[in-house]
Coordinates of C-alpha atoms in Angstrom, one line a residue:
M380 CA 12.1 17.9 -29.5
N381 CA 14.9 19.1 -31.6
P382 CA 17.0 16.6 -34.0
Q383 CA 19.9 16.5 -31.4
Q384 CA 17.7 15.0 -28.9
Q385 CA 15.8 12.7 -31.3
S386 CA 19.2 11.4 -32.5
L387 CA 20.2 10.6 -28.9
L388 CA 17.3 8.7 -28.1
L389 CA 17.5 6.6 -31.3
D390 CA 21.1 5.8 -30.8
S391 CA 20.2 5.0 -27.1
A392 CA 17.1 3.0 -27.6
A393 CA 19.1 0.8 -30.2
Q394 CA 20.7 -1.1 -27.5
F395 CA 17.6 -2.0 -25.7
P396 CA 15.6 -4.2 -28.0
L397 CA 12.3 -5.3 -27.0
P398 CA 12.1 -9.3 -26.5
Q399 CA 10.2 -11.2 -28.7
G400 CA 6.7 -12.5 -28.0
V401 CA 6.0 -10.5 -24.8
K402 CA 3.3 -7.8 -24.0
F403 CA 3.5 -5.4 -21.2
S404 CA 0.8 -3.7 -19.1
Y405 CA 1.1 -1.0 -16.6
G406 CA -0.8 -1.7 -13.6
T407 CA -1.2 -0.8 -9.8
S408 CA 2.4 -2.2 -9.5
G409 CA 3.7 -0.7 -12.6
F410 CA 5.2 -3.3 -15.0
R411 CA 6.3 -6.9 -13.7
A412 CA 7.9 -9.6 -15.5
D413 CA 10.9 -12.3 -15.3
A414 CA 13.7 -10.1 -14.8
S415 CA 15.7 -11.5 -17.4
I416 CA 13.2 -9.9 -20.1
L417 CA 12.9 -6.5 -18.1
E418 CA 15.9 -4.5 -19.4
S419 CA 14.1 -2.6 -22.2
T420 CA 11.0 -1.9 -20.2
V421 CA 13.2 -0.3 -17.2
Y422 CA 15.1 1.6 -20.1
R423 CA 12.0 3.2 -21.6
V424 CA 10.5 3.6 -18.1
G425 CA 13.4 5.9 -17.7
I426 CA 12.6 7.9 -20.5
L427 CA 8.9 8.2 -19.0
A428 CA 10.0 9.2 -15.8
A429 CA 12.3 12.0 -17.1
L430 CA 9.1 13.3 -19.3
R431 CA 7.0 13.1 -16.2
S432 CA 9.4 15.2 -14.4
I433 CA 9.8 17.8 -17.3
K434 CA 6.0 18.1 -17.4
T435 CA 5.3 18.2 -13.5
Q436 CA 8.1 20.5 -12.9
A437 CA 8.9 18.2 -10.0
V438 CA 11.0 15.2 -8.8
I439 CA 9.8 11.9 -10.0
G440 CA 10.8 8.7 -8.4
L441 CA 11.5 5.1 -10.2
M442 CA 11.4 2.1 -8.2
I443 CA 12.6 -1.2 -9.3
T444 CA 10.8 -4.0 -7.3
A445 CA 8.6 -6.9 -7.8
S446 CA 7.4 -6.6 -4.3
H447 CA 6.1 -10.0 -3.0
N448 CA 6.5 -11.8 -6.0
H449 CA 9.4 -14.3 -6.5
V450 CA 13.2 -13.4 -6.3
S451 CA 13.5 -14.2 -10.2
D452 CA 11.1 -11.6 -11.0
N453 CA 11.4 -7.7 -11.0
G454 CA 9.4 -4.8 -11.8
V455 CA 9.5 -1.1 -12.1
K456 CA 7.0 1.6 -11.2
I457 CA 6.7 5.5 -11.1
A458 CA 6.1 7.5 -8.1
D459 CA 4.6 11.2 -8.8
P460 CA 5.4 14.5 -7.3
G461 CA 3.4 13.9 -4.0
G462 CA 4.8 10.4 -3.5
E463 CA 1.6 8.9 -5.0
M464 CA 1.5 6.4 -7.8
M465 CA 1.8 7.8 -11.4
S466 CA -1.2 9.2 -12.9
Q467 CA -3.7 7.0 -14.7
E468 CA -3.9 9.4 -17.5
W469 CA -0.4 8.5 -18.4
E470 CA -0.8 4.7 -18.2
P471 CA -1.8 4.1 -21.9
F472 CA 1.6 6.0 -22.9
A473 CA 3.5 3.9 -20.4
D474 CA 2.1 0.4 -22.2
S475 CA 2.9 1.9 -25.8
L476 CA 6.2 2.9 -24.7
A477 CA 7.3 -0.6 -23.3
N478 CA 5.4 -2.4 -26.3
A479 CA 7.0 -0.4 -28.9
S480 CA 8.5 -2.8 -31.5
D481 CA 11.9 -0.7 -32.3
S482 CA 13.4 2.6 -31.8
K483 CA 12.1 4.3 -34.4
Q484 CA 8.6 3.5 -33.3
L485 CA 9.5 4.5 -30.1
L486 CA 10.8 7.9 -31.0
Q487 CA 7.8 8.6 -33.1
L488 CA 5.5 7.7 -29.5
I489 CA 7.7 9.9 -27.5
V490 CA 7.4 12.7 -30.3
E491 CA 3.7 12.7 -30.6
F492 CA 3.3 12.5 -27.0
V493 CA 5.3 15.3 -26.2
E494 CA 3.3 17.3 -28.8
K495 CA 0.2 16.2 -27.3
E496 CA 1.2 17.0 -23.6
N497 CA 2.9 20.2 -24.8
I498 CA 5.9 19.0 -22.7
Q499 CA 8.4 22.0 -22.7
F500 CA 12.1 21.3 -23.0
G501 CA 14.6 23.9 -22.4
G502 CA 13.4 24.8 -18.6
R503 CA 14.0 22.9 -15.3
G504 CA 15.9 19.7 -16.3
A505 CA 14.2 16.5 -15.0
E506 CA 15.4 14.8 -11.9
V507 CA 14.4 11.4 -11.1
F508 CA 15.2 9.4 -7.8
L509 CA 16.1 5.8 -8.3
G510 CA 15.6 2.9 -5.6
R511 CA 15.6 -0.6 -5.7
D512 CA 14.9 -3.7 -3.4
T513 CA 17.6 -6.5 -2.6
R514 CA 16.8 -8.7 -5.9
P515 CA 20.3 -9.4 -7.7
S516 CA 18.6 -8.3 -10.7
G517 CA 18.1 -5.0 -9.6
E518 CA 21.6 -3.5 -10.3
S519 CA 21.5 -4.4 -14.2
L520 CA 18.1 -3.2 -14.6
L521 CA 19.2 0.2 -12.7
E522 CA 21.7 0.8 -15.3
A523 CA 18.9 0.4 -17.8
A524 CA 17.1 3.0 -16.0
K525 CA 20.0 5.4 -15.8
Q526 CA 20.3 5.1 -19.6
G527 CA 16.7 5.8 -20.3
I528 CA 16.9 8.9 -18.1
S529 CA 20.2 10.2 -19.5
S530 CA 18.7 9.8 -23.1
I531 CA 16.6 12.8 -22.5
V532 CA 19.0 16.0 -22.7
G533 CA 19.2 17.5 -19.5
A534 CA 17.7 15.0 -17.3
V535 CA 19.6 13.7 -14.1
S536 CA 19.1 10.5 -12.1
V537 CA 19.8 10.4 -8.5
D538 CA 20.3 6.8 -7.0
M539 CA 19.0 6.4 -3.5
G540 CA 20.2 2.6 -3.2
V541 CA 18.7 -0.2 -1.8
V542 CA 15.6 1.1 0.1
T543 CA 12.0 0.0 0.4
T544 CA 9.3 1.4 -1.9
P545 CA 7.7 3.4 0.6
Q546 CA 10.9 5.3 1.6
L547 CA 11.5 6.1 -2.0
H548 CA 7.9 7.5 -2.2
W549 CA 8.5 9.3 0.9
M550 CA 11.8 10.8 -0.5
V551 CA 10.1 12.1 -3.5
R552 CA 7.1 13.7 -1.4
A553 CA 9.4 15.4 0.9
T554 CA 11.8 16.6 -1.6
N555 CA 9.1 18.3 -3.9
K556 CA 7.7 19.8 -0.2
G557 CA 11.3 21.5 0.4
A558 CA 12.0 19.0 3.4
K559 CA 15.2 17.1 3.9
A560 CA 14.7 13.6 2.5
F561 CA 17.7 11.3 2.8
E562 CA 17.2 8.0 4.3
Q563 CA 18.5 9.0 7.5
D564 CA 15.6 11.9 7.6
Y565 CA 13.2 9.2 7.1
F566 CA 14.4 7.2 10.1
D567 CA 14.8 10.2 12.6
Q568 CA 11.2 10.9 11.7
L569 CA 10.0 7.6 12.2
I570 CA 11.9 7.2 15.5
S571 CA 11.0 10.7 17.1
S572 CA 7.2 10.3 16.1
F573 CA 7.2 6.7 17.7
R574 CA 9.1 8.4 20.8
C575 CA 6.6 11.2 20.9
L576 CA 3.4 8.7 20.9
V577 CA 5.0 6.5 23.6
D578 CA 5.8 9.4 25.7
L579 CA 2.2 10.7 25.5
I580 CA 0.8 7.2 27.0
P581 CA -1.2 7.8 29.9
Q582 CA 0.6 6.8 33.2
G583 CA -0.2 3.3 34.2
D584 CA -1.3 2.2 30.8
R585 CA 2.1 0.9 29.6
G586 CA 0.7 -2.6 29.4
N587 CA 2.5 -4.5 26.7
N588 CA 5.8 -2.6 25.7
Q589 CA 8.1 -5.3 27.4
E590 CA 6.6 -8.1 25.7
K591 CA 8.4 -9.0 22.6
L592 CA 7.6 -8.7 19.0
I593 CA 8.9 -10.8 16.4
V594 CA 9.3 -9.5 12.9
D595 CA 9.3 -11.8 9.8
A596 CA 11.2 -9.5 7.2
S597 CA 10.4 -11.8 4.2
N598 CA 14.1 -12.1 3.5
G599 CA 13.8 -8.5 2.1
V600 CA 15.0 -5.1 2.1
G601 CA 12.7 -4.3 5.1
G602 CA 14.9 -6.5 7.5
V603 CA 17.7 -4.4 6.4
K604 CA 16.1 -1.2 7.3
L605 CA 14.8 -2.6 10.7
E606 CA 18.1 -3.7 11.7
V607 CA 19.2 0.0 11.5
I608 CA 16.2 1.3 13.2
K609 CA 16.6 -1.2 16.1
K610 CA 19.9 0.6 17.1
S611 CA 18.2 4.0 17.8
I612 CA 14.6 3.0 18.9
H613 CA 13.9 2.8 22.4
G614 CA 10.6 2.0 24.2
L615 CA 10.0 -1.2 22.0
N616 CA 11.5 -4.8 22.3
F617 CA 11.9 -6.5 18.7
E618 CA 13.6 -9.1 17.1
V619 CA 13.9 -9.5 13.3
R620 CA 13.9 -12.9 11.7
N621 CA 14.2 -13.6 7.9
A622 CA 16.3 -10.6 7.4
G623 CA 17.9 -11.9 4.1
K624 CA 21.1 -13.0 5.3
E625 CA 20.3 -16.6 4.6
G626 CA 17.0 -17.2 3.2
V627 CA 15.3 -16.7 -0.1
L628 CA 13.2 -13.6 -1.0
N629 CA 9.5 -14.0 -0.4
D630 CA 10.0 -17.9 -0.4
G631 CA 7.7 -19.2 2.4
V632 CA 7.9 -16.2 4.2
G633 CA 6.7 -12.6 4.2
A634 CA 3.3 -11.1 4.4
D635 CA 1.7 -12.2 1.2
F636 CA 2.1 -15.9 2.2
V637 CA 1.1 -15.4 5.8
Q638 CA -2.0 -13.9 4.7
K639 CA -2.9 -16.3 2.0
E640 CA -1.6 -19.6 3.6
K641 CA -2.4 -18.6 7.2
V642 CA 0.4 -20.7 8.6
T643 CA 3.8 -19.5 10.3
P644 CA 6.8 -18.2 7.7
H645 CA 10.0 -20.3 7.8
G646 CA 12.0 -19.6 11.0
F647 CA 9.3 -19.6 13.4
G648 CA 8.5 -22.7 15.7
P649 CA 6.7 -24.0 18.7
A650 CA 8.6 -21.7 20.8
D651 CA 6.9 -18.7 19.3
V652 CA 3.4 -19.9 20.2
G653 CA 1.4 -17.3 21.6
I654 CA 3.8 -14.2 20.8
R655 CA 3.1 -11.3 19.1
C656 CA 4.4 -11.6 15.5
A657 CA 4.3 -9.5 12.5
S658 CA 5.1 -10.1 8.9
L659 CA 6.5 -7.5 5.9
D660 CA 6.3 -8.3 2.3
G661 CA 9.6 -8.1 0.2
D662 CA 9.6 -4.6 -0.5
A663 CA 8.0 -3.5 2.8
D664 CA 4.9 -1.8 1.8
R665 CA 2.5 -4.5 3.4
L666 CA 2.0 -5.6 6.9
V667 CA -0.1 -8.2 8.9
Y668 CA 0.0 -9.4 12.2
F669 CA -0.3 -13.0 13.7
T670 CA 0.3 -15.5 16.4
A671 CA 1.1 -19.1 16.0
L672 CA -1.5 -21.4 17.6
P673 CA -0.5 -24.3 20.0
N674 CA -0.4 -28.0 18.7
S675 CA -1.4 -26.8 15.3
N676 CA 1.2 -27.8 12.8
S677 CA 2.2 -24.0 12.2
K678 CA -1.5 -22.7 11.9
I679 CA -2.0 -19.1 13.0
E680 CA -4.3 -16.6 14.3
L681 CA -3.9 -14.0 11.5
V682 CA -4.6 -10.1 12.3
D683 CA -4.8 -8.6 8.7
G684 CA -5.2 -5.3 7.2
D685 CA -8.9 -4.9 8.3
K686 CA -7.9 -5.1 11.9
I687 CA -4.9 -2.6 11.5
L688 CA -7.4 -0.3 9.8
S689 CA -9.8 -0.7 13.0
L690 CA -7.0 -0.3 15.2
F691 CA -5.9 3.0 13.7
A692 CA -9.6 4.3 13.2
L693 CA -10.8 3.7 17.1
F694 CA -7.2 5.3 18.2
I695 CA -7.7 8.5 15.8
K696 CA -11.6 8.7 16.9
E697 CA -10.8 8.5 20.4
Q698 CA -8.4 11.3 20.0
L699 CA -10.8 13.7 17.9
S700 CA -13.8 13.1 20.5
I701 CA -11.0 14.7 23.2
L702 CA -10.8 17.5 21.0
E703 CA -14.4 18.1 19.9
E704 CA -15.3 17.9 23.6
A705 CA -13.5 21.0 23.9
N706 CA -14.8 22.3 20.5
K707 CA -18.2 22.1 21.4
V708 CA -17.5 25.2 23.9
N709 CA -15.9 27.4 21.0
N710 CA -17.7 25.8 18.2
S711 CA -14.4 25.3 16.2
Y712 CA -13.1 22.8 13.5
Q713 CA -14.9 19.4 13.0
A714 CA -12.7 17.0 11.6
H715 CA -14.1 14.8 9.2
L716 CA -12.9 11.3 9.7
G717 CA -13.8 8.6 7.0
V718 CA -12.5 5.0 6.6
V719 CA -12.3 3.7 2.9
Q720 CA -12.5 0.0 2.2
T721 CA -13.1 -2.3 -1.1
A722 CA -15.8 -4.9 -1.3
Y723 CA -13.1 -7.6 -0.3
A724 CA -13.0 -6.2 3.3
N725 CA -14.3 -8.8 5.5
G726 CA -18.0 -7.9 6.0
A727 CA -17.5 -8.0 10.0
S728 CA -14.9 -5.5 9.8
T729 CA -17.1 -3.1 7.9
D730 CA -20.0 -3.9 10.4
Y731 CA -17.9 -3.4 13.3
L732 CA -16.5 0.2 11.9
K733 CA -20.1 1.3 11.2
Q734 CA -21.2 0.1 14.6
T735 CA -18.5 2.3 16.3
G736 CA -19.8 5.4 14.4
L737 CA -17.5 5.3 11.7
E738 CA -18.2 6.6 8.1
V739 CA -17.3 3.8 5.9
V740 CA -17.0 4.4 2.0
L741 CA -16.6 1.5 -0.6
T742 CA -14.2 2.0 -3.8
P743 CA -13.3 -0.5 -6.6
T744 CA -10.4 -2.8 -6.0
G745 CA -6.8 -1.0 -6.2
V746 CA -5.0 1.2 -4.1
K747 CA -5.1 4.2 -6.3
Y748 CA -8.9 4.1 -5.7
L749 CA -8.7 3.8 -2.2
H750 CA -5.9 6.6 -2.0
E751 CA -8.1 8.9 -4.2
K752 CA -10.9 8.6 -2.1
A753 CA -9.3 8.8 1.2
A754 CA -8.0 12.1 0.2
D755 CA -11.5 13.6 0.6
F756 CA -11.5 13.5 4.2
D757 CA -9.6 15.5 6.8
I758 CA -8.5 12.5 8.0
G759 CA -8.8 9.3 5.6
I760 CA -7.6 5.7 6.7
Y761 CA -7.5 2.8 4.0
F762 CA -6.2 -0.6 4.3
E763 CA -7.0 -3.7 2.1
A764 CA -7.0 -7.0 3.9
N765 CA -3.5 -7.9 2.5
G766 CA -1.9 -5.3 4.7
H767 CA -1.6 -2.4 2.5
G768 CA -2.7 0.9 3.4
T769 CA -2.2 4.3 5.1
I770 CA -3.9 7.4 6.6
L771 CA -4.2 10.9 5.0
F772 CA -4.2 13.9 6.8
S773 CA -5.4 17.0 4.7
S774 CA -3.3 20.2 4.6
N775 CA -6.2 22.2 6.1
F776 CA -6.4 19.9 9.0
L777 CA -2.9 19.8 9.8
T778 CA -2.7 23.7 9.6
W779 CA -5.7 23.8 12.2
L780 CA -3.9 21.0 14.6
D781 CA -0.6 23.1 14.4
G782 CA -2.3 26.1 15.5
R783 CA -4.4 24.0 18.3
V784 CA -1.1 22.8 19.5
N785 CA 0.4 26.2 19.8
E786 CA -2.8 27.6 21.5
L787 CA -3.1 25.0 24.0
G788 CA 1.0 25.1 24.5
S789 CA 0.6 28.4 26.0
T790 CA -2.9 28.2 27.8
G791 CA -3.9 24.5 28.6
K792 CA -0.4 22.9 29.3
G793 CA -0.7 19.3 30.4
S794 CA -4.5 19.1 29.2
E795 CA -5.9 16.0 27.9
Q796 CA -6.6 18.4 24.4
L797 CA -3.0 19.2 24.0
K798 CA -1.8 15.5 24.4
A799 CA -4.9 14.6 22.1
S800 CA -3.5 17.2 19.3
L801 CA 0.2 16.2 19.9
R802 CA -0.8 12.7 19.3
L803 CA -2.6 13.5 16.0
L804 CA 0.4 15.7 15.1
A805 CA 2.7 12.7 15.8
V806 CA 0.7 10.0 14.0
S807 CA 0.7 12.3 10.7
K808 CA 4.5 12.2 10.8
L809 CA 4.7 8.8 11.9
I810 CA 2.6 7.3 8.9
N811 CA 3.7 7.6 5.5
Q812 CA 1.3 9.4 3.8
A813 CA 2.7 8.6 0.5
V814 CA 2.0 5.1 0.0
G815 CA 1.4 2.0 2.5
D816 CA 4.4 1.4 4.5
A817 CA 5.1 -1.5 6.7
L818 CA 7.8 0.0 8.7
S819 CA 5.8 3.1 9.6
G820 CA 2.6 1.2 10.1
L821 CA 4.6 -1.6 12.4
F822 CA 5.6 1.4 14.5
L823 CA 1.9 2.9 14.7
V824 CA 0.5 -0.5 15.6
E825 CA 3.2 -1.0 18.4
A826 CA 2.6 2.7 19.7
I827 CA -1.5 2.3 20.0
L828 CA -1.0 -1.3 21.5
Q829 CA 1.0 0.4 24.0
H830 CA -1.4 3.4 24.5
M831 CA -4.3 0.9 24.6
G832 CA -2.7 -1.4 27.1
W833 CA -3.7 -4.3 24.7
S834 CA -2.0 -7.6 23.8
I835 CA -2.4 -8.9 20.1
H836 CA -5.2 -11.3 21.5
K837 CA -7.3 -8.5 22.9
W838 CA -6.7 -6.6 19.6
N839 CA -7.8 -9.4 17.7
E840 CA -11.1 -9.9 19.5
L841 CA -12.4 -6.7 18.2
Y842 CA -14.8 -8.9 15.9
N843 CA -14.5 -12.4 14.6
D844 CA -14.1 -12.2 10.6
L845 CA -16.8 -14.1 8.7
P846 CA -15.8 -17.2 6.8
S847 CA -15.0 -16.4 3.2
R848 CA -13.9 -18.1 0.1
Q849 CA -12.4 -16.6 -3.4
L850 CA -12.5 -18.4 -6.7
K851 CA -11.6 -17.8 -10.3
V852 CA -13.9 -18.6 -13.4
K853 CA -12.1 -18.8 -16.7
V854 CA -14.1 -16.8 -19.3
V855 CA -13.7 -16.2 -23.1
D856 CA -14.0 -12.4 -22.5
R857 CA -13.9 -10.7 -19.2
T858 CA -15.5 -7.3 -20.4
A859 CA -18.6 -9.0 -20.9
V860 CA -18.9 -8.3 -17.1
V861 CA -19.9 -4.7 -16.1
T862 CA -19.9 -4.1 -12.5
A863 CA -21.3 -0.5 -10.5
N864 CA -21.4 0.1 -6.8
A865 CA -17.7 -0.3 -6.1
E866 CA -17.9 -3.7 -8.0
T867 CA -20.5 -5.1 -5.7
E868 CA -23.4 -5.3 -8.3
V869 CA -23.2 -6.7 -11.8
V870 CA -24.9 -4.5 -14.5
S871 CA -24.1 -6.7 -17.4
P872 CA -24.8 -9.3 -18.5
P873 CA -28.5 -8.7 -17.4
G874 CA -30.2 -11.1 -15.3
I875 CA -27.1 -12.4 -13.7
Q876 CA -27.1 -10.2 -10.5
E877 CA -30.5 -11.1 -9.7
A878 CA -29.4 -14.8 -9.8
I879 CA -26.6 -14.0 -7.5
N880 CA -28.9 -12.4 -5.2
V881 CA -31.5 -15.5 -5.3
L882 CA -28.5 -17.7 -4.2
T883 CA -26.9 -15.5 -1.6
A884 CA -30.2 -15.0 0.3
K885 CA -30.2 -18.6 1.1
Y886 CA -27.2 -18.3 3.6
P887 CA -26.9 -16.5 6.8
R888 CA -24.9 -13.3 7.0
G889 CA -24.2 -14.2 3.0
R890 CA -22.6 -11.9 0.7
C891 CA -21.2 -12.4 -2.6
F892 CA -20.2 -10.7 -5.7
I893 CA -18.1 -11.0 -9.1
R894 CA -15.9 -8.9 -10.7
P895 CA -13.3 -9.3 -14.0
S896 CA -9.7 -9.5 -13.2
G897 CA -7.8 -6.6 -14.6
T898 CA -5.1 -8.9 -16.1
E899 CA -6.2 -12.1 -17.4
D900 CA -9.5 -13.6 -18.8
V901 CA -10.8 -14.6 -15.6
V902 CA -14.0 -13.6 -13.4
R903 CA -13.1 -13.4 -9.6
V904 CA -15.8 -14.5 -7.2
Y905 CA -16.0 -13.4 -3.5
A906 CA -18.2 -15.2 -1.1
E907 CA -19.0 -14.8 2.7
A908 CA -21.3 -16.4 5.1
S909 CA -21.9 -17.4 8.8
T910 CA -19.8 -20.8 8.4
Q911 CA -17.0 -22.0 6.2
E912 CA -18.8 -24.5 4.5
A913 CA -21.7 -22.1 3.5
A914 CA -18.9 -19.6 2.3
D915 CA -17.3 -22.4 0.2
D916 CA -21.0 -23.4 -1.1
L917 CA -22.2 -19.8 -1.9
A918 CA -18.7 -19.4 -3.9
S919 CA -19.2 -22.6 -5.7
S920 CA -22.7 -21.9 -6.9
V921 CA -22.0 -18.4 -8.0
A922 CA -18.8 -19.9 -10.0
K923 CA -21.1 -22.3 -11.8
L924 CA -23.4 -19.3 -12.5
T925 CA -20.8 -17.3 -13.7
D926 CA -19.9 -20.4 -16.0
Q927 CA -23.3 -20.6 -17.2
F928 CA -23.9 -16.9 -18.3
L929 CA -20.3 -16.2 -19.4
G930 CA -19.2 -19.6 -21.1
S931 CA -16.1 -20.8 -20.3
H932 CA -12.9 -21.9 -22.2

């Protein structure tokens, strides 16, 4: 790193001093905090993004959002070249940068890291796509990000404007694949793929396309984008509520609120009872469905991420079985389909998926683990109960599928195999393979429900969730708890797992695990059982046990 570059960094960094008394940590959602203390962090992430772009010789994304947090919060995170989350190997450097006490220490950290990573300046300059959600603090933080990027000689930023988080990830991925990646290209791909799936619905099965869908857009960016899509999409009758014109972002609205509180969001009332409703979160990367129950003071029947995963898995399995029936004759490609969940997935969903013959794999909690594991399959589907998830298709499988479509297009026109191949191809284009995307997920759910001829009630009857309870136990040192087997078993401290097993065995369909929080000194307890009272009881007993073993404050 030459003296001119070092001098530029020092001068630039001096304008963004670190606020006193705060410590930042880069997690699954990047950095998050009250927007008023984030300027220096976003500036430094701008530097990080530029260095990442030089290192990977690719376009990198920087998204300014705090997703489902309060409107006063904000955050920043990096999208890697494939649209995935930033490599975990760079997270410690991100933490060091964000917490550097002054510009001299910041420069020293950068110089050392550049040398360690062998980042070569002077070749292709850095290019960073910038996106932000609808928060008022987004504009000033965007300026800080631009300053950080331009403090690296030859680095350029491209402002993609107000976009959903998944849109920015999609744009980065598409650009690095050499495809057109403006917002309109995203809309066009989503609309044409949905249209293709609807056109391939077997005649006579168009069961619910005239039933209205109501979407709660969390007063966030998703509502803005849905209003644009609505002008061009056919075959779906939907209304957008909480589109951000009057209400407050994430305040009593949105997927996170609906999933946790299990009540209707603001703006829904008795007239909506029984209607199919969906809810997005503030930056449109989570999706859940629900119906309002009659005479219940805003209580709902929730259809969460586990049920969305089940719907997707059933549909894809059905298409693959049509193809495999034909493949038995010529013994060609056998696609490996897998479902990835965490221990927080409801036990009833895991049992249901296994009973339908699907391969289910558990990973530790966190989207990065789910995404990584899903990539091991030809088609890997992952979802968390909170509504964040997607489907990944391997390049080998897509190449084979393309070939199959071409082959069947000339020999098997109108055949079921051709239709199944085209459906799978349309799913791979409709779903956002970079990251969980509430908009693409919404349109895929709607296309599959039309294909199946299912109402939301029929979908919700796939299985009944087991009652569950989650609790937190304050501890002196959360690192004392060490887990294995995707966080379902405790290996340290010794003896606690055996004690948990004894308690769990007392309850019909009992299941319980504990895991340390990633961000605070608490241990999280999750329990399931055949009744709510039993689940509450089991969680409470294991919380007390955890307190005995680990000692609380």
